[in-house]
Short mmCIF file of C-alpha atoms in Angstrom, two decimals:
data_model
loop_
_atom_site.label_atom_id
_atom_site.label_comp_id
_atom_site.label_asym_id
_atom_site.label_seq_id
_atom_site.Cartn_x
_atom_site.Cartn_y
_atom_site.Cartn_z
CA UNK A 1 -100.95 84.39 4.50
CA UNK A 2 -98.44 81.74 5.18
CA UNK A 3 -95.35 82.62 5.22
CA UNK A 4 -92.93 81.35 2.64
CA UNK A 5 -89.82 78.94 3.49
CA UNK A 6 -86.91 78.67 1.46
CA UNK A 7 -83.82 76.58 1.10
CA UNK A 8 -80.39 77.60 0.13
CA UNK A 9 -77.52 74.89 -0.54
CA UNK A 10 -74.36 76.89 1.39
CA UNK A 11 -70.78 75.88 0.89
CA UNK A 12 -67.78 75.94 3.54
CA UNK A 13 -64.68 76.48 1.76
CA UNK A 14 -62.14 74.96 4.26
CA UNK A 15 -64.39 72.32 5.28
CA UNK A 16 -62.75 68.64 4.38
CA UNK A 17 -63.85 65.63 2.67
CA UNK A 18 -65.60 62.61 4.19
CA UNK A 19 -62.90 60.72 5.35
CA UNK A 20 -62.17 57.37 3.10
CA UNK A 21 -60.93 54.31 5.21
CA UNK A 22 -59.22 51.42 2.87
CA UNK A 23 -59.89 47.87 4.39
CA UNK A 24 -57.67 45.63 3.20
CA UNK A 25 -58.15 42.81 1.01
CA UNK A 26 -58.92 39.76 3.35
CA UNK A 27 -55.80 38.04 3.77
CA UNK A 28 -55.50 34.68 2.60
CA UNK A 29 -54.65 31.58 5.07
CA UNK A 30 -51.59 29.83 4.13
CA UNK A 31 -52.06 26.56 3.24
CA UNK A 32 -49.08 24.11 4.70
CA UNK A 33 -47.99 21.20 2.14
CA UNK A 34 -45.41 18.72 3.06
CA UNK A 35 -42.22 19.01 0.93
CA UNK A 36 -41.55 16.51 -2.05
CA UNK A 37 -38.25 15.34 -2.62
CA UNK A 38 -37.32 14.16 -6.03
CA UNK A 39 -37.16 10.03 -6.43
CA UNK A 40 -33.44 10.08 -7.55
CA UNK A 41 -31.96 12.50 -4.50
CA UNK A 42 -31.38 9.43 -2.42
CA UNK A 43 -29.33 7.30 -5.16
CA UNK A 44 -27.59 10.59 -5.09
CA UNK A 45 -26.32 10.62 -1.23
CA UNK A 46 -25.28 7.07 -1.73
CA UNK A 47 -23.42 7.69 -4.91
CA UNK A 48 -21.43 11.00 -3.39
CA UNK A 49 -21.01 8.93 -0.09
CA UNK A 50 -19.27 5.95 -2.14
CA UNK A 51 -16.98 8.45 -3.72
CA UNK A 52 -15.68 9.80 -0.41
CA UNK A 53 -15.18 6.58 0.92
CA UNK A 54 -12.95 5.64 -2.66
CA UNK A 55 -11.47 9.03 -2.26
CA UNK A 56 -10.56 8.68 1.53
CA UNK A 57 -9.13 4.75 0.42
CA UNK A 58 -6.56 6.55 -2.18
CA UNK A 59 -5.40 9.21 0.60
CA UNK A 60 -4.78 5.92 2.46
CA UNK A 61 -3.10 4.23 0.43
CA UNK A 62 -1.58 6.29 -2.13
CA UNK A 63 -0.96 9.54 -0.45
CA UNK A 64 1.64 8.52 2.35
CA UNK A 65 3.69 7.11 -0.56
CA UNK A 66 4.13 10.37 -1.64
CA UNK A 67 5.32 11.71 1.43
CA UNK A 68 7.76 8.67 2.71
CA UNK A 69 10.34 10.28 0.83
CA UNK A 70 11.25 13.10 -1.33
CA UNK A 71 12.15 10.32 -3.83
CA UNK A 72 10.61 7.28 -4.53
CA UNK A 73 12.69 4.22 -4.04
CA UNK A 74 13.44 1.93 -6.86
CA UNK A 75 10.95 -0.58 -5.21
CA UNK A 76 7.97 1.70 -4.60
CA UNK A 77 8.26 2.86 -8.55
CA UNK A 78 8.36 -0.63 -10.10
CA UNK A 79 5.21 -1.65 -7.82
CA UNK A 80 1.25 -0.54 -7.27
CA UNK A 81 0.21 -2.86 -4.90
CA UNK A 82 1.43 -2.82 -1.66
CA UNK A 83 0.45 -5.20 1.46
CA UNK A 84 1.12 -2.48 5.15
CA UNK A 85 1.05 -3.86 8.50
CA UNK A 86 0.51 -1.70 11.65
CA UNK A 87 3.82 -0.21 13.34
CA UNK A 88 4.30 1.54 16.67
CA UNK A 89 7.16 4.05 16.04
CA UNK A 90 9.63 5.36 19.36
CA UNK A 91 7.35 8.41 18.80
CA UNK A 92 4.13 6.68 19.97
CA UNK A 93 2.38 7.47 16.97
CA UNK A 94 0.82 4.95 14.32
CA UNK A 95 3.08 3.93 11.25
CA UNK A 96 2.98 1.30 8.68
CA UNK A 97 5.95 -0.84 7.03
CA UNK A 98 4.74 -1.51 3.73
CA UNK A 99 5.80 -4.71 0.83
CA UNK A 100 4.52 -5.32 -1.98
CA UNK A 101 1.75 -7.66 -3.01
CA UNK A 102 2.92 -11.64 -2.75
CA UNK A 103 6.24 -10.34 -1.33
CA UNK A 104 6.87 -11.44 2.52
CA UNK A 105 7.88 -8.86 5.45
CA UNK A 106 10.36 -9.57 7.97
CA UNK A 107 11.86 -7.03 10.41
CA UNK A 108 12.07 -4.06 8.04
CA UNK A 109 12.74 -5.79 4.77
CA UNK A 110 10.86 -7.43 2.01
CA UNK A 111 11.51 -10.68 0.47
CA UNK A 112 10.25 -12.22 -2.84
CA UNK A 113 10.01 -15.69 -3.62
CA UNK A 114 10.26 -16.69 -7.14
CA UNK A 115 8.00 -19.08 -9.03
CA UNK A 116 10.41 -19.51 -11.73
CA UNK A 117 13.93 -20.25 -12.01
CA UNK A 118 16.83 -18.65 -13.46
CA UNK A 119 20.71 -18.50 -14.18
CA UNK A 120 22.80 -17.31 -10.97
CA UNK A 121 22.85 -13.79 -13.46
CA UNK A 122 19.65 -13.63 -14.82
CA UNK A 123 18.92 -14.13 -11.41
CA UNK A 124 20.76 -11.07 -10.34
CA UNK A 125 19.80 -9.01 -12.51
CA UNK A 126 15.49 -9.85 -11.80
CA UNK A 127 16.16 -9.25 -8.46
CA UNK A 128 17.92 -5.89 -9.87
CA UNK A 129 14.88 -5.06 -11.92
CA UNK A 130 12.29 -4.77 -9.48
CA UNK A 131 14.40 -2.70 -7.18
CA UNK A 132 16.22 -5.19 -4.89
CA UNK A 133 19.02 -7.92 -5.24
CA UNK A 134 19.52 -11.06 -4.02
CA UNK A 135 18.99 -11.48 -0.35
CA UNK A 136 21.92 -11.19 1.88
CA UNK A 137 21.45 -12.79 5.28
CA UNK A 138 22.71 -11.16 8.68
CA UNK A 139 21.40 -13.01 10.76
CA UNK A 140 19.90 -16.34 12.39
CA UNK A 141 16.65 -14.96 12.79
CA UNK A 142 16.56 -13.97 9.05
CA UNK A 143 17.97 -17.50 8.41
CA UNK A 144 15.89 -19.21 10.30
CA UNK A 145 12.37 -16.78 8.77
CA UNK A 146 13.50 -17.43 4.80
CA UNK A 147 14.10 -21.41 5.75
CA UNK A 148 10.63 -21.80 6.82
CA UNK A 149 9.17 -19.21 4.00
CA UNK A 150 10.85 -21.58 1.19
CA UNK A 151 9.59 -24.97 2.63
CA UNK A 152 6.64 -23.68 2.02
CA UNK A 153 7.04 -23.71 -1.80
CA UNK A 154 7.11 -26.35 -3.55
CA UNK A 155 7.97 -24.90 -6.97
CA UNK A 156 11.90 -25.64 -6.33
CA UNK A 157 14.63 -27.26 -4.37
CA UNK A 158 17.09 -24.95 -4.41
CA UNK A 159 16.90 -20.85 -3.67
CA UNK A 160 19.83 -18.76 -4.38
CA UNK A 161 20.75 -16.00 -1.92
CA UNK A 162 23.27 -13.25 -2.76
CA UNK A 163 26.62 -15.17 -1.90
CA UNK A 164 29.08 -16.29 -4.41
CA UNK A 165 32.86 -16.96 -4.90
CA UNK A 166 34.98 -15.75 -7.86
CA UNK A 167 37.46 -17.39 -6.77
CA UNK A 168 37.23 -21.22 -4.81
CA UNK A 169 36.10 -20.46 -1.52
CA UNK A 170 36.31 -16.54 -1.45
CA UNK A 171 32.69 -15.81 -0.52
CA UNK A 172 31.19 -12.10 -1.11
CA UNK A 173 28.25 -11.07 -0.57
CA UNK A 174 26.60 -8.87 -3.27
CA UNK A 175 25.83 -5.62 -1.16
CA UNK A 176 29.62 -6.29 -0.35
CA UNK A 177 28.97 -6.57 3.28
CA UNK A 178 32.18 -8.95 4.55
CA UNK A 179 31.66 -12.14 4.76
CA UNK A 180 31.68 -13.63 8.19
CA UNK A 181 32.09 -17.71 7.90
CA UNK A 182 31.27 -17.82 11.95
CA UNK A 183 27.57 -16.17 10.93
CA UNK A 184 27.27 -19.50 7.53
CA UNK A 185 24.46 -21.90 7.62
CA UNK A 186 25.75 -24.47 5.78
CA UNK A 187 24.54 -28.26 5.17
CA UNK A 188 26.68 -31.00 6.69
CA UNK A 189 29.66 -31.85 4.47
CA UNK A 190 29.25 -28.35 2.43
CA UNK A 191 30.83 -26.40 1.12
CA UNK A 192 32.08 -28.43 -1.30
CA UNK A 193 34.42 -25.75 -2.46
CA UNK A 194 35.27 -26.80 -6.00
CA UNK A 195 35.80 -25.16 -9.05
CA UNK A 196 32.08 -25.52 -10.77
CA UNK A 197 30.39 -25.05 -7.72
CA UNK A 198 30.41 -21.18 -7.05
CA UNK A 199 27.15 -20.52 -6.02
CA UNK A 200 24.94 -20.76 -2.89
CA UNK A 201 21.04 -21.59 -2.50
CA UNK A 202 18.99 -22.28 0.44
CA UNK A 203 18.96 -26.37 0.14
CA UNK A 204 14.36 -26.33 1.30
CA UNK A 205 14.37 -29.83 2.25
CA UNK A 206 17.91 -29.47 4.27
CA UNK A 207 16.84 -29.12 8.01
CA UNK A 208 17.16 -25.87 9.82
CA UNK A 209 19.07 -23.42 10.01
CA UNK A 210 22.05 -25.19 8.23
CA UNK A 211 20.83 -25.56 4.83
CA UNK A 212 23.55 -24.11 2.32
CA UNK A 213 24.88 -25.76 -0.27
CA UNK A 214 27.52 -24.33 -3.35
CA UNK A 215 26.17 -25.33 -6.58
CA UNK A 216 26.45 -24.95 -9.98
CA UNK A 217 25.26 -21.54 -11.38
CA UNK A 218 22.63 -22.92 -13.42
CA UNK A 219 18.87 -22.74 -13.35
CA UNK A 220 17.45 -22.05 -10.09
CA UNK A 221 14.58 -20.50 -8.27
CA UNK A 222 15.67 -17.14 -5.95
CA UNK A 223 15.27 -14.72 -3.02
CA UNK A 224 15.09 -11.21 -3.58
CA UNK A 225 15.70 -8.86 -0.68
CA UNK A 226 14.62 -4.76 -0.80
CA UNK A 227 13.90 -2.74 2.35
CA UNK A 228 10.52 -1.79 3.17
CA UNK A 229 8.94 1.08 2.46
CA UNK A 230 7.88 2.74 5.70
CA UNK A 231 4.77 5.58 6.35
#
């Protein structure tokens, strides 16, 4: 008789499950597109680069203004525009001596021209308004600069300066600097000292330096004087 086999399905508590291994998903290559810049950035840098530059032209301009003094002078509040040349202070360091616009520079003061002409005290009292007075001159070299500024124009003859007498020959100067008669430029034959002739203008077809001539305080074009503003 053949013998009989049989099969029994046996359990092992402690034994532990198959062991599960996780593969990752496969990873994904990274794809490398060149960056896209919007059409309008570059209109953008120039615009912000023209508004430094503006910005950096104000500081220039503007800014030392505001620092040449604690308070403005008369001349710097009446005027915007302002015409700076280059100066080399005992310091070393870079300055600038500053007019303004159409006004002419001449060793630390400025000097306006007039277009128009005026009374000996509406004259005054222009030069007055934009922060200066009539020029008084001190010297040859100043003398000798205005003479060849005013033949230059040729809106007018005659160009008071800041010299007058109240009484027949008693010269004063406006600022009331002294008058010194060795230091006068005056035309050949002036002055002529008389009563109706109290006032003195730069004579611009008169040769140079001696060009002053007393006059009647009527119309007349004029030299205003103010000193420079310096930064």
């Amino acid at each position: 008789m053949a013998s009989e086999i049989t099969y029994a399905e046996v359990k092992f508590k402690n034994a532990s499950p198959a062991a599960v291994v996780k593969v990752p998903p496969e990873t994904k290559m990274c794809e490398h597109h060149p960056q896209k810049y919007p059409p309008w950035l570059p209109w953008l840098i120039s615009l912000l680069l023209l508004l430094v530059c503006i910005g950096l032209a104000i500081a220039l301009c503007v800014v030392p203004f505001s620092h040449s003094r604690d308070q403005p002078t008369a001349l710097q509040q009446k005027f915007r525009e302002w015409r700076c040349s280059s100066t080399m202070a005992q310091s070393k360091e870079q300055g600038w001596t500053c007019c303004p616009k159409d006004w002419k520079l001449f060793q630390g003061s400025c000097y306006y021209l007039s277009t128009d002409a005026l009374s000996w005290v509406e004259s005054g009292q222009n030069c007055t308004g934009m922060g200066s007075h009539l020029v008084v001159i001190n010297s040859k070299a100043e003398q000798n600069f205005l003479s060849k500024e005013v033949k230059k124009n040729i809106n007018g003859e005659n160009y008071y300066i800041g010299l007058k007498a109240e009484e027949v020959g008693e010269w004063q100067w406006v600022d009331q600097t002294p008058f010194n008669e060795t230091a006068a430029f005056w035309r050949e034959g002036e002055p002529s000292n008389t009563d109706d002739e109290k006032c003195i203008v730069i004579h611009r077809v008169s040769s140079l330096p001696n060009n002053w001539n007393d006059i009647r305080c009527s119309k007349h074009h004029r030299i205003c004087e103010a000193a420079a503003v310096t930064v």
